[in-house]
Coordinates of N, CA, C and O and ligand atoms in Angstrom, one line a residue:
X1401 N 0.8 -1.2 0.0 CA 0.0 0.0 0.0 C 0.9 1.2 0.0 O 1.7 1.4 0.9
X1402 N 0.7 2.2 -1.1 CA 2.0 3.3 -1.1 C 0.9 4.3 0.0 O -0.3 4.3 0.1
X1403 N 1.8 4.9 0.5 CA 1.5 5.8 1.4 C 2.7 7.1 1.4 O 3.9 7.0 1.5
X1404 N 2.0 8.3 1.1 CA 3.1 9.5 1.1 C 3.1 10.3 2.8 O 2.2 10.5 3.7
X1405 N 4.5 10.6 2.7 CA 4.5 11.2 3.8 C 5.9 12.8 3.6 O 7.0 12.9 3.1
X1406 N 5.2 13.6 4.2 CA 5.2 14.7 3.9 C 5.7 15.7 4.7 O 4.9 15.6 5.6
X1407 N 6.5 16.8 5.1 CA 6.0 18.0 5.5 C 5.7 19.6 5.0 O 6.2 20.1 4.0
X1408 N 5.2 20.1 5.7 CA 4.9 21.4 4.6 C 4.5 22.4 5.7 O 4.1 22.2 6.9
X1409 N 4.8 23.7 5.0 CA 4.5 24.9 5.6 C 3.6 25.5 5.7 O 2.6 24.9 5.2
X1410 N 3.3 26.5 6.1 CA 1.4 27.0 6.3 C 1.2 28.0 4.6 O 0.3 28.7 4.3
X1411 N 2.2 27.6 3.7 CA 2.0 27.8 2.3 C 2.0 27.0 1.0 O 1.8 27.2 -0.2
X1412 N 2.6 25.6 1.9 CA 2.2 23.9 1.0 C 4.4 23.8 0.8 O 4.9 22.9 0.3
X1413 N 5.0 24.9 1.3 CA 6.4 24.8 0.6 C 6.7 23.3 1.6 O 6.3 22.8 2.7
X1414 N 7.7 22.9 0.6 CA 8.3 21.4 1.1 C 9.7 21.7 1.2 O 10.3 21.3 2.3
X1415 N 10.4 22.2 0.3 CA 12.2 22.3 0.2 C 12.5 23.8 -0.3 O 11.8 24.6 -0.7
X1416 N 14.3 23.8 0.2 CA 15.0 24.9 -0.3 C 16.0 24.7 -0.2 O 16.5 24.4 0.8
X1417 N 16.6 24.7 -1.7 CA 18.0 24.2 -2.1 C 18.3 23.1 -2.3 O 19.5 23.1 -2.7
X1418 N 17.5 21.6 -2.3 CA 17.8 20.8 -2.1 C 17.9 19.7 -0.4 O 18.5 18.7 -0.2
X1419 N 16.8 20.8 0.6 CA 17.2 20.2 1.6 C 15.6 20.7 2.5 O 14.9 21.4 1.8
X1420 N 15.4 20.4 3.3 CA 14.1 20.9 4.1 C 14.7 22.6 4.4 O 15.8 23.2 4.3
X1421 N 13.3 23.0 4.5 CA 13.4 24.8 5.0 C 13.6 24.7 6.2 O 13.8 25.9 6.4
X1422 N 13.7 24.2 7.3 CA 13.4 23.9 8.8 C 14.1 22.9 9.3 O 14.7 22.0 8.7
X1423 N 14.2 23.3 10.7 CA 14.7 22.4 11.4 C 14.0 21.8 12.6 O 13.9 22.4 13.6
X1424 N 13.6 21.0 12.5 CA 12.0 20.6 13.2 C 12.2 19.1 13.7 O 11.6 18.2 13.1
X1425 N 13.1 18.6 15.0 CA 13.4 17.5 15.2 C 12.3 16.3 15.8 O 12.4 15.1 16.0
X1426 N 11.2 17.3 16.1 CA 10.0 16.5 16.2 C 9.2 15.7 15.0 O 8.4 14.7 15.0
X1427 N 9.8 16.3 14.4 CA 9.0 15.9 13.0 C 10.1 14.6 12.1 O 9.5 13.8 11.4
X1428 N 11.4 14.6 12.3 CA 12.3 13.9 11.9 C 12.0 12.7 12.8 O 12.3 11.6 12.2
X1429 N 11.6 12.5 14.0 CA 11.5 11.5 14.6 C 10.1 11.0 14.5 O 9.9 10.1 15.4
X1430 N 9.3 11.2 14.0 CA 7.9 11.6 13.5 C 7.8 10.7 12.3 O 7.1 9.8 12.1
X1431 N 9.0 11.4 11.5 CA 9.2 10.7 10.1 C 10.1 9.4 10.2 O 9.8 8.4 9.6
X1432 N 11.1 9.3 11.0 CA 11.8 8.1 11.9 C 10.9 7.1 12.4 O 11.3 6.0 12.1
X1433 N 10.1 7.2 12.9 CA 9.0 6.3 13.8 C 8.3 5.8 13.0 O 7.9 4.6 13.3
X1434 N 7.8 6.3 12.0 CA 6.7 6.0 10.7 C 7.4 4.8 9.7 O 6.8 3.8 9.4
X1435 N 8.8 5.2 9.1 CA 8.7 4.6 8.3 C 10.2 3.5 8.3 O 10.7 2.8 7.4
X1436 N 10.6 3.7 10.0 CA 12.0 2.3 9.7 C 10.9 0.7 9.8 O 9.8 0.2 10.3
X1437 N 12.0 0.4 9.1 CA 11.3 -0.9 8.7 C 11.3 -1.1 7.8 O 11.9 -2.1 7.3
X1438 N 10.4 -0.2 6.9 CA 9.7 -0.1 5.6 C 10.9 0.2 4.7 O 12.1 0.5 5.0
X1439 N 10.3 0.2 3.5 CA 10.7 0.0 1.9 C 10.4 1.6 1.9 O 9.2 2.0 2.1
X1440 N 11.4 2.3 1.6 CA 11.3 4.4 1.3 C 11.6 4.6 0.1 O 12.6 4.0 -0.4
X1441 N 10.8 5.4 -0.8 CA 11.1 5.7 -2.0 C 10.9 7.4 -2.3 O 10.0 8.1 -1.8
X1442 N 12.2 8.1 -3.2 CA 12.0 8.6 -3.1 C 12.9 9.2 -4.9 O 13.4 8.6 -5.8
X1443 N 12.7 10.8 -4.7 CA 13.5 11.3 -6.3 C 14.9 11.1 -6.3 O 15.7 10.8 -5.5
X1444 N 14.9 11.4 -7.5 CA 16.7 11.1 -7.4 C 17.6 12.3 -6.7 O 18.7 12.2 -6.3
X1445 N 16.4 13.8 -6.7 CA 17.1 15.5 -6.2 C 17.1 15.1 -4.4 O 17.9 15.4 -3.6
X1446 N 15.6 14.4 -4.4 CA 15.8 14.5 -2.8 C 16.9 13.2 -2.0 O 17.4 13.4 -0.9
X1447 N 17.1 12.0 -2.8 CA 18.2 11.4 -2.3 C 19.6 12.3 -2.6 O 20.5 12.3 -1.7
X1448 N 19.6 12.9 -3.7 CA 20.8 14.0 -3.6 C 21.2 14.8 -2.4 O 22.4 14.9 -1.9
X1449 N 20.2 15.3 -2.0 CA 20.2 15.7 -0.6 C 20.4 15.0 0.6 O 20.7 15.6 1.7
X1450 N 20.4 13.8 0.6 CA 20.8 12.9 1.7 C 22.3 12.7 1.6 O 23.0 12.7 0.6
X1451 N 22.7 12.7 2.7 CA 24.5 12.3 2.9 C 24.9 11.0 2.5 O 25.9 10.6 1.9
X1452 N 23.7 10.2 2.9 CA 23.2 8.4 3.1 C 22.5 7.9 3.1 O 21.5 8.6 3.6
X1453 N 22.1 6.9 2.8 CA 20.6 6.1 3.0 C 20.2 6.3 4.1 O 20.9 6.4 5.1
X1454 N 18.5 6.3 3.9 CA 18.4 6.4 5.1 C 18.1 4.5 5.9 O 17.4 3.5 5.6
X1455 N 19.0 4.9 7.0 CA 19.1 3.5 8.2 C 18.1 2.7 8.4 O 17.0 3.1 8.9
X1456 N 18.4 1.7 8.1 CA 16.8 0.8 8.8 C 15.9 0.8 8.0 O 14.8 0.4 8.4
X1457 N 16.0 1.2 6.7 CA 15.0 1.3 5.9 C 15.6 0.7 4.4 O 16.7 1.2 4.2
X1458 N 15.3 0.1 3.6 CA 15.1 -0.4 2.0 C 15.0 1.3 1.3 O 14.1 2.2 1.4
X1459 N 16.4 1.4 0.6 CA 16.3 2.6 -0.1 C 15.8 2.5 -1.9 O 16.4 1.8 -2.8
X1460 N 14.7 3.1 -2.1 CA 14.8 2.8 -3.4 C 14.6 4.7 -4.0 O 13.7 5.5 -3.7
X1461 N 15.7 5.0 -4.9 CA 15.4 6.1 -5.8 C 14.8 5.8 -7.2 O 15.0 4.8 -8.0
X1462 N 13.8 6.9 -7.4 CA 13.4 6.7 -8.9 C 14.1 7.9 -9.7 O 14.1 9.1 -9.5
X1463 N 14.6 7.0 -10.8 CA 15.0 8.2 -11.7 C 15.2 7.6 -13.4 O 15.8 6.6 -13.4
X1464 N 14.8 7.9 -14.3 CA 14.9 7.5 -15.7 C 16.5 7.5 -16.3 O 16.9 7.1 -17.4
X1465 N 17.3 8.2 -15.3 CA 19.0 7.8 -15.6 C 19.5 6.7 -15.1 O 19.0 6.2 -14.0
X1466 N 20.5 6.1 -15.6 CA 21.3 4.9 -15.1 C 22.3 5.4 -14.2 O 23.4 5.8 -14.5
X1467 N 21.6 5.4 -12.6 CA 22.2 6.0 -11.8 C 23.6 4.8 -11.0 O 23.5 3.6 -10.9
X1468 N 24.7 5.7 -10.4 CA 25.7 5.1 -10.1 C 25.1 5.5 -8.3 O 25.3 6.6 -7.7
X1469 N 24.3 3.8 -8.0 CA 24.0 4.2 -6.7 C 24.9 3.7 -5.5 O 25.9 3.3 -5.9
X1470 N 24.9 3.7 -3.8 CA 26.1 3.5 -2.8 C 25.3 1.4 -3.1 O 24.5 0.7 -3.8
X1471 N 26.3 1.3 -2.2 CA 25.5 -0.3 -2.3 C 24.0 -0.3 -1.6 O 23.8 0.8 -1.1
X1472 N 23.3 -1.0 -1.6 CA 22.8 -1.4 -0.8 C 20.9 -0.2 -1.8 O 19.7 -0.3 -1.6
X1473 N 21.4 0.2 -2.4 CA 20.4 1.4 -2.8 C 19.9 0.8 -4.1 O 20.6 0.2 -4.9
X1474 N 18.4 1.0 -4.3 CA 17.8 0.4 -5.8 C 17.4 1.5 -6.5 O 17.1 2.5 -5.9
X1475 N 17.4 1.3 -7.8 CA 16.9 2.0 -8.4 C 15.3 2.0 -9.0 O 15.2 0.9 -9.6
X1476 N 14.4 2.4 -9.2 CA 13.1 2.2 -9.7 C 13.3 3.2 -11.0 O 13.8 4.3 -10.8
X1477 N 12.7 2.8 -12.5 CA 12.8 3.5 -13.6 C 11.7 4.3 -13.7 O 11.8 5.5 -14.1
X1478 N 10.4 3.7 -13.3 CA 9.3 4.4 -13.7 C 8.0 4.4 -12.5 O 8.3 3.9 -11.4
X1479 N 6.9 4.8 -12.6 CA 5.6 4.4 -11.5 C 5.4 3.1 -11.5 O 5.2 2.5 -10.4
X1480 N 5.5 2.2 -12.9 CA 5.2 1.0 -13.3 C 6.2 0.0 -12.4 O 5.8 -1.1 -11.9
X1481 N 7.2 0.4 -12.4 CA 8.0 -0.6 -11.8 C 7.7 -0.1 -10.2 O 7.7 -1.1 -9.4
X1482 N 7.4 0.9 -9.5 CA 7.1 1.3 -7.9 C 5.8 0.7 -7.8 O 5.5 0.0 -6.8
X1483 N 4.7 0.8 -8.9 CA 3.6 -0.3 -9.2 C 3.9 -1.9 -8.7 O 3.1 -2.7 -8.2
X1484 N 5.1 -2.0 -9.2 CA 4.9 -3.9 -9.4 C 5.7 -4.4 -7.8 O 5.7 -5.5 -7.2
X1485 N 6.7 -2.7 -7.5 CA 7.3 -3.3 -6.0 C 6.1 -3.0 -4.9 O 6.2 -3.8 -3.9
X1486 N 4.9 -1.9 -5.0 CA 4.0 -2.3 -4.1 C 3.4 -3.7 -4.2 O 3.5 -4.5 -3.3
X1487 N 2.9 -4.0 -5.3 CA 2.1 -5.2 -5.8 C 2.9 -6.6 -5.4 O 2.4 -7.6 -5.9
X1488 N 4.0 -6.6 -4.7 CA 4.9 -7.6 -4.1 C 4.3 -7.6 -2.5 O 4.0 -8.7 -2.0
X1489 N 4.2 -6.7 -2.1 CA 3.5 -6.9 -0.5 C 2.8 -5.9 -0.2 O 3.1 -4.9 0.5
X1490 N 1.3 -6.4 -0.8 CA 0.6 -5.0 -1.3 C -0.3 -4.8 0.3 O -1.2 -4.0 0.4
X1491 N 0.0 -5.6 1.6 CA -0.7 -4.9 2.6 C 0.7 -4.4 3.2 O 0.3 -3.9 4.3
X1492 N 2.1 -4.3 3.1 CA 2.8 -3.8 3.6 C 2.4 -2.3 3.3 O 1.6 -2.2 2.4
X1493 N 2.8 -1.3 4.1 CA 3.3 0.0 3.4 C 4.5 0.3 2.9 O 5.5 -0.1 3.5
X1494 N 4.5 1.0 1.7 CA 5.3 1.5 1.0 C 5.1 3.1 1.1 O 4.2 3.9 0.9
X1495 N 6.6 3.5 1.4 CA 6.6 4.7 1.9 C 7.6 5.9 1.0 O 8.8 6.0 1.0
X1496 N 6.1 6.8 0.1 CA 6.8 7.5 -0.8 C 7.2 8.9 0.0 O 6.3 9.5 0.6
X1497 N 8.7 9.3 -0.2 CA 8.8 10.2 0.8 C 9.6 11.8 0.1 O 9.9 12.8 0.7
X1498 N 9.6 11.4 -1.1 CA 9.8 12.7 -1.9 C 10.5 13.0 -3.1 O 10.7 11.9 -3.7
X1499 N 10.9 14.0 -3.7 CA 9.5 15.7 -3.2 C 8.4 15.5 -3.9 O 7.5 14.7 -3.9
X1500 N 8.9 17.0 -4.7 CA 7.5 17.6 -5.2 C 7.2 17.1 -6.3 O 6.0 17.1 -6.6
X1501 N 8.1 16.5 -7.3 CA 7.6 15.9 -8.2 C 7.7 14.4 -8.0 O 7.4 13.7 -9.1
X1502 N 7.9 13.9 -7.4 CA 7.6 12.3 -7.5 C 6.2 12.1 -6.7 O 5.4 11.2 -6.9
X1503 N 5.8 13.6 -5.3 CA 4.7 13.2 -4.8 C 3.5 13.5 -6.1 O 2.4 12.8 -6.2
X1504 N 4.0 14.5 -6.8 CA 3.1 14.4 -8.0 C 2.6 13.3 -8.9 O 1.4 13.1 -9.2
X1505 N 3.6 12.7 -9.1 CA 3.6 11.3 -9.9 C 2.7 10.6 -9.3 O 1.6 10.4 -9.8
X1506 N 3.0 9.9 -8.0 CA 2.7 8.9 -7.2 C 1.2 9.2 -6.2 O 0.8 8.2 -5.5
X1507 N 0.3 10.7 -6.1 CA -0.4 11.1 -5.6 C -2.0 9.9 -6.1 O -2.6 9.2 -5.4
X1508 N -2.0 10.1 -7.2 CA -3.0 9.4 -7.6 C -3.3 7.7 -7.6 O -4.3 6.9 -7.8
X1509 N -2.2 7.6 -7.2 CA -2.4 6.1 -6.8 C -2.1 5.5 -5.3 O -2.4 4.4 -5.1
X1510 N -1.5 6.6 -4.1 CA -1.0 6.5 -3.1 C -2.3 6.2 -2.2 O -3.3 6.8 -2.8
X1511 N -2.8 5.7 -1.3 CA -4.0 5.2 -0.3 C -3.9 5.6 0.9 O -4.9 5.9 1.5
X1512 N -2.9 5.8 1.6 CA -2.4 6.6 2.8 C -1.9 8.0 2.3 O -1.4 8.4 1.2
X1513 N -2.1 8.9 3.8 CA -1.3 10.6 3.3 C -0.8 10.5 4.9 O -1.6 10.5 5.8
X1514 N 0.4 10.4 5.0 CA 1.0 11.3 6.4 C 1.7 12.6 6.3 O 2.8 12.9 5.9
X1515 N 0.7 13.5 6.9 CA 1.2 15.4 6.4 C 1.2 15.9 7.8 O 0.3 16.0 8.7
X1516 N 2.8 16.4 7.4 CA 3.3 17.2 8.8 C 2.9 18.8 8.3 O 3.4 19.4 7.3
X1517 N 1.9 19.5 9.3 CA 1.8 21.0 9.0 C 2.7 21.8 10.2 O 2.7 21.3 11.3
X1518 N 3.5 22.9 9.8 CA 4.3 23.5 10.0 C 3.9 24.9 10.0 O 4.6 25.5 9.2
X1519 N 2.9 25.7 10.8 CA 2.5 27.3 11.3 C 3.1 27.9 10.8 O 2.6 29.1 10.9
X1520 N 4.1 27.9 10.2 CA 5.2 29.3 9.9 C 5.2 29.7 8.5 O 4.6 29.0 7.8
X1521 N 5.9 30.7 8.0 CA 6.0 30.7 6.8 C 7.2 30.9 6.4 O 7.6 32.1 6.5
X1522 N 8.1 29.9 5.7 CA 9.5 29.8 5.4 C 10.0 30.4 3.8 O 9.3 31.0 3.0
X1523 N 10.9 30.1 3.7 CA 11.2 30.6 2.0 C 11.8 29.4 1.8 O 12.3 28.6 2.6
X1524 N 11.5 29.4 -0.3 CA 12.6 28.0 -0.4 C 11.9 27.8 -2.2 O 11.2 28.6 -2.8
X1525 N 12.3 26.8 -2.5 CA 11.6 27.1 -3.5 C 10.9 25.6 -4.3 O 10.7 25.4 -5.5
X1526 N 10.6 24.6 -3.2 CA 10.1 23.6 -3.9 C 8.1 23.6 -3.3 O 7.8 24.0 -2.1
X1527 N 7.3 23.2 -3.8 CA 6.0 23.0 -2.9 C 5.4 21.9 -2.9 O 5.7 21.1 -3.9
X1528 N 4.4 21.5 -2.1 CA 3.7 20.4 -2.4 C 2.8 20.3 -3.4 O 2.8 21.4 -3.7
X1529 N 2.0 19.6 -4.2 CA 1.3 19.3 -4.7 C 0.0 19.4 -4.5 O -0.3 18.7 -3.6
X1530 N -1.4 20.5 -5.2 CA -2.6 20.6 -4.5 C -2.6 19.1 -4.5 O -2.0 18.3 -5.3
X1531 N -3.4 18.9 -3.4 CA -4.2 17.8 -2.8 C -5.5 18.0 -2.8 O -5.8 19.1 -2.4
X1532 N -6.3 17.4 -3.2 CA -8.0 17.2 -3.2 C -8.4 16.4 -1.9 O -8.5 15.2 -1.8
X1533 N -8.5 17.4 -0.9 CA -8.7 16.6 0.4 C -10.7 15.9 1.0 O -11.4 15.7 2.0
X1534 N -10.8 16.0 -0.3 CA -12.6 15.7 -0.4 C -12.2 14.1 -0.6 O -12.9 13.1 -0.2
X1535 N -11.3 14.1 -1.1 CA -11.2 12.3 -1.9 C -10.6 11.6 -0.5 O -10.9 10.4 -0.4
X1536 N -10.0 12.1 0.6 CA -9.1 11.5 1.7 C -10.1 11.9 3.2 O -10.5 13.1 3.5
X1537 N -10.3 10.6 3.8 CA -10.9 10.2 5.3 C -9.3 11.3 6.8 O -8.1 11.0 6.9
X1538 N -9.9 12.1 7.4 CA -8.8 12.0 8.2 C -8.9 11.3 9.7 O -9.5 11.7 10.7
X1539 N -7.9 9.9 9.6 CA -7.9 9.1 10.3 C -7.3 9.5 11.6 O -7.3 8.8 12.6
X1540 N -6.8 10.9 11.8 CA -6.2 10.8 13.0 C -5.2 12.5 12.7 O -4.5 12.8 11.8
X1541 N -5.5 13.3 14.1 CA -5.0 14.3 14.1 C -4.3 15.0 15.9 O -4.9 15.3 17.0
X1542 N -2.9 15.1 15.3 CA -2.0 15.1 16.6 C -1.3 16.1 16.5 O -0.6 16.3 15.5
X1543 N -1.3 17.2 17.9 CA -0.9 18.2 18.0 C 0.4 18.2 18.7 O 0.5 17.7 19.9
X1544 N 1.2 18.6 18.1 CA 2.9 19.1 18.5 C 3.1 19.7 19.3 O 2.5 20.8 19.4
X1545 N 4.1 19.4 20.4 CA 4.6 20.1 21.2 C 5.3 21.2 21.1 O 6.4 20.8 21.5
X1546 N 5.4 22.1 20.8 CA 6.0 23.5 20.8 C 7.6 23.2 22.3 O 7.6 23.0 23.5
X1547 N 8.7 23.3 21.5 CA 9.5 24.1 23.0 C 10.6 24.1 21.9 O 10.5 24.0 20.7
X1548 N 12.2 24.4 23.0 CA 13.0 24.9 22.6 C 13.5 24.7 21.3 O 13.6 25.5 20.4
X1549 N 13.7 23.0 21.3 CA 14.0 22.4 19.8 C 13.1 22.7 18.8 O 13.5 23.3 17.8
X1550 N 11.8 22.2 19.0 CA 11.0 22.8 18.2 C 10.2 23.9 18.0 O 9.0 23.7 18.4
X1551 N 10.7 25.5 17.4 CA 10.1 26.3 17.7 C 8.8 27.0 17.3 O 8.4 28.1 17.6
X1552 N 8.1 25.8 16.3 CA 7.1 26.3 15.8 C 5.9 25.0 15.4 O 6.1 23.9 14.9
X1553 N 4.8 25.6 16.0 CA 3.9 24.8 16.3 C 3.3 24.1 15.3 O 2.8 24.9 14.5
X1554 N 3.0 22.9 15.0 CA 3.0 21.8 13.8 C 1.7 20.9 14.5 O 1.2 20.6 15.6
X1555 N 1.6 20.7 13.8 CA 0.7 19.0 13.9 C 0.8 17.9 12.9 O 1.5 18.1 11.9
X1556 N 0.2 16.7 13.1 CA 0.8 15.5 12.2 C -1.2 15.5 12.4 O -1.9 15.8 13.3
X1557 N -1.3 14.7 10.7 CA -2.2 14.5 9.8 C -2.3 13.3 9.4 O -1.8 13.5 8.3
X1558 N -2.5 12.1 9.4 CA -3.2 11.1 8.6 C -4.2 10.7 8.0 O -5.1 10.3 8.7
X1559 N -4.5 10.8 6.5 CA -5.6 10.6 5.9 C -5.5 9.2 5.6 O -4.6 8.6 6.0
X1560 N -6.6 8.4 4.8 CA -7.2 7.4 4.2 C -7.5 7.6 3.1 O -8.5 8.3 3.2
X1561 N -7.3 7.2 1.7 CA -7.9 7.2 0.6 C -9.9 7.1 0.9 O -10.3 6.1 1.5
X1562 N -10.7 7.9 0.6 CA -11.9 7.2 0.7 C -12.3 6.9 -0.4 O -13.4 6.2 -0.5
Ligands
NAP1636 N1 9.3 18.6 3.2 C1 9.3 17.3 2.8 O1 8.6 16.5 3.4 C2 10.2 16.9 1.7 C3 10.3 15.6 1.4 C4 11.1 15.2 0.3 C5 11.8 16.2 -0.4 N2 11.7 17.5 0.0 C6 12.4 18.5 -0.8 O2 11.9 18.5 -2.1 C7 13.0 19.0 -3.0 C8 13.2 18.0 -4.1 O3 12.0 17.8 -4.8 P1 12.0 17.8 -6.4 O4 10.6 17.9 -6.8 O5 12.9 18.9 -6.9 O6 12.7 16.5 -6.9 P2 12.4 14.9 -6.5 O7 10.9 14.7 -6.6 O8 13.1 14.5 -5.3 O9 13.2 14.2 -7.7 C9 12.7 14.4 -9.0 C10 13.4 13.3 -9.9 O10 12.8 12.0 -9.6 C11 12.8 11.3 -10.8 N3 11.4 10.9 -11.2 C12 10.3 11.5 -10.9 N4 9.2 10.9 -11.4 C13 9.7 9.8 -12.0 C14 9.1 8.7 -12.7 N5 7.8 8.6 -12.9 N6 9.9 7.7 -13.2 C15 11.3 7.8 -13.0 N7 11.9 8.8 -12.4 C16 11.1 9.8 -11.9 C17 13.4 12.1 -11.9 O11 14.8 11.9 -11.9 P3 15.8 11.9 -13.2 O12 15.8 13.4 -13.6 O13 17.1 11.4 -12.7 O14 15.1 11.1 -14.2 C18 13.1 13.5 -11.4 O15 14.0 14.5 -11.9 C19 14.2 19.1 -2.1 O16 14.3 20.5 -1.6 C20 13.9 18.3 -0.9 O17 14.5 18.7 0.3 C21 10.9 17.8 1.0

């Protein structure tokens, strides 16, 4: 079951530069807790942005180049082929985790939404994707702790395909 998961600003922004706009360690452990275990998929700009795979987790990038990946890292060519790796353990989740254009790609077929909102308004220059939140159940809504590390008030979102 692909499932996206997300964070965004109180203007839909996702990235700047190649990296999150924020520093929000509630939300990295948020996104840590969600998806080790699981199979993560993501663009080839936003694994650019990673130092490393991410730990504990099955890395797969999608990109239509013949990419020179570290070990242990897959490549996916198209939706068709992220198609046929959900369709391998289709009650597992599969967890699409970025950006802006792969959530685009993969929006219309994804069944789960995990969306971190972020109160503030940052600069940067990637954004999310409108979402049609008429088509998605929300299963569950949890409000963030505000303090030193985290200085701006967020909540976490789970929807349901309905
Ligand atoms: N806030 C968040 O939750 C969050 C999460 C993730 C990323 N981000 C941010 O988002 C930004 C990057 O997003 P982005 O939209 O620029 O790039 P991206 O979605 O990470 O990567 C785009 C690349 O993915 C590949 N791709 C996309 N669709 C494909 C398909 N159907 N088949 C094969 N390959 C496909 C293509 O690679 P090729 O060009 O190699 O073919 C494409 O250029 C960064 O700033 C990052 O920090 C934010």
């Amino acid at each position: 079951m692909i499932a996206l998961i997300w964070a965004e600003d109180q203007n839909g922004l996702i990235g700047a530069d190649g990296q999150l706009p924020w520093h929000l360690p509630a939300d990295m452990h948020h996104f840590k807790t969600l998806t080790t275990g699981h199979d993560v998929v993501m663009g080839r700009k936003t694994f650019a942005g990673f130092k490393r795979p991410l730990p504990n987790r099955t890395n797969w990038v999608l990109s239509r180049q013949t990419l020179a990946l570290p070990a242990g890292v897959h490549q996916l060519a198209s939706l068709e082929e992220l198609q046929a790796l959900d369709a391998q353990h289709p009650q597992a989740l599969l967890f699409v985790i970025g950006g802006a254009n792969v959530f685009e790609t993969v929006l219309p077929i994804a069944q789960r939404l995990y969306r971190t909102q972020i109160a503030h308004a940052f600069t940067g220059d990637t954004w999310m994707p409108a979402v049609d939140y008429q088509q998605w159940r929300l299963d569950e809504h949890v409000v963030g702790a505000v303090d030193e590390k985290n200085r701006y008030p967020f909540s976490f979102d789970n929807f349901s395909r309905r």
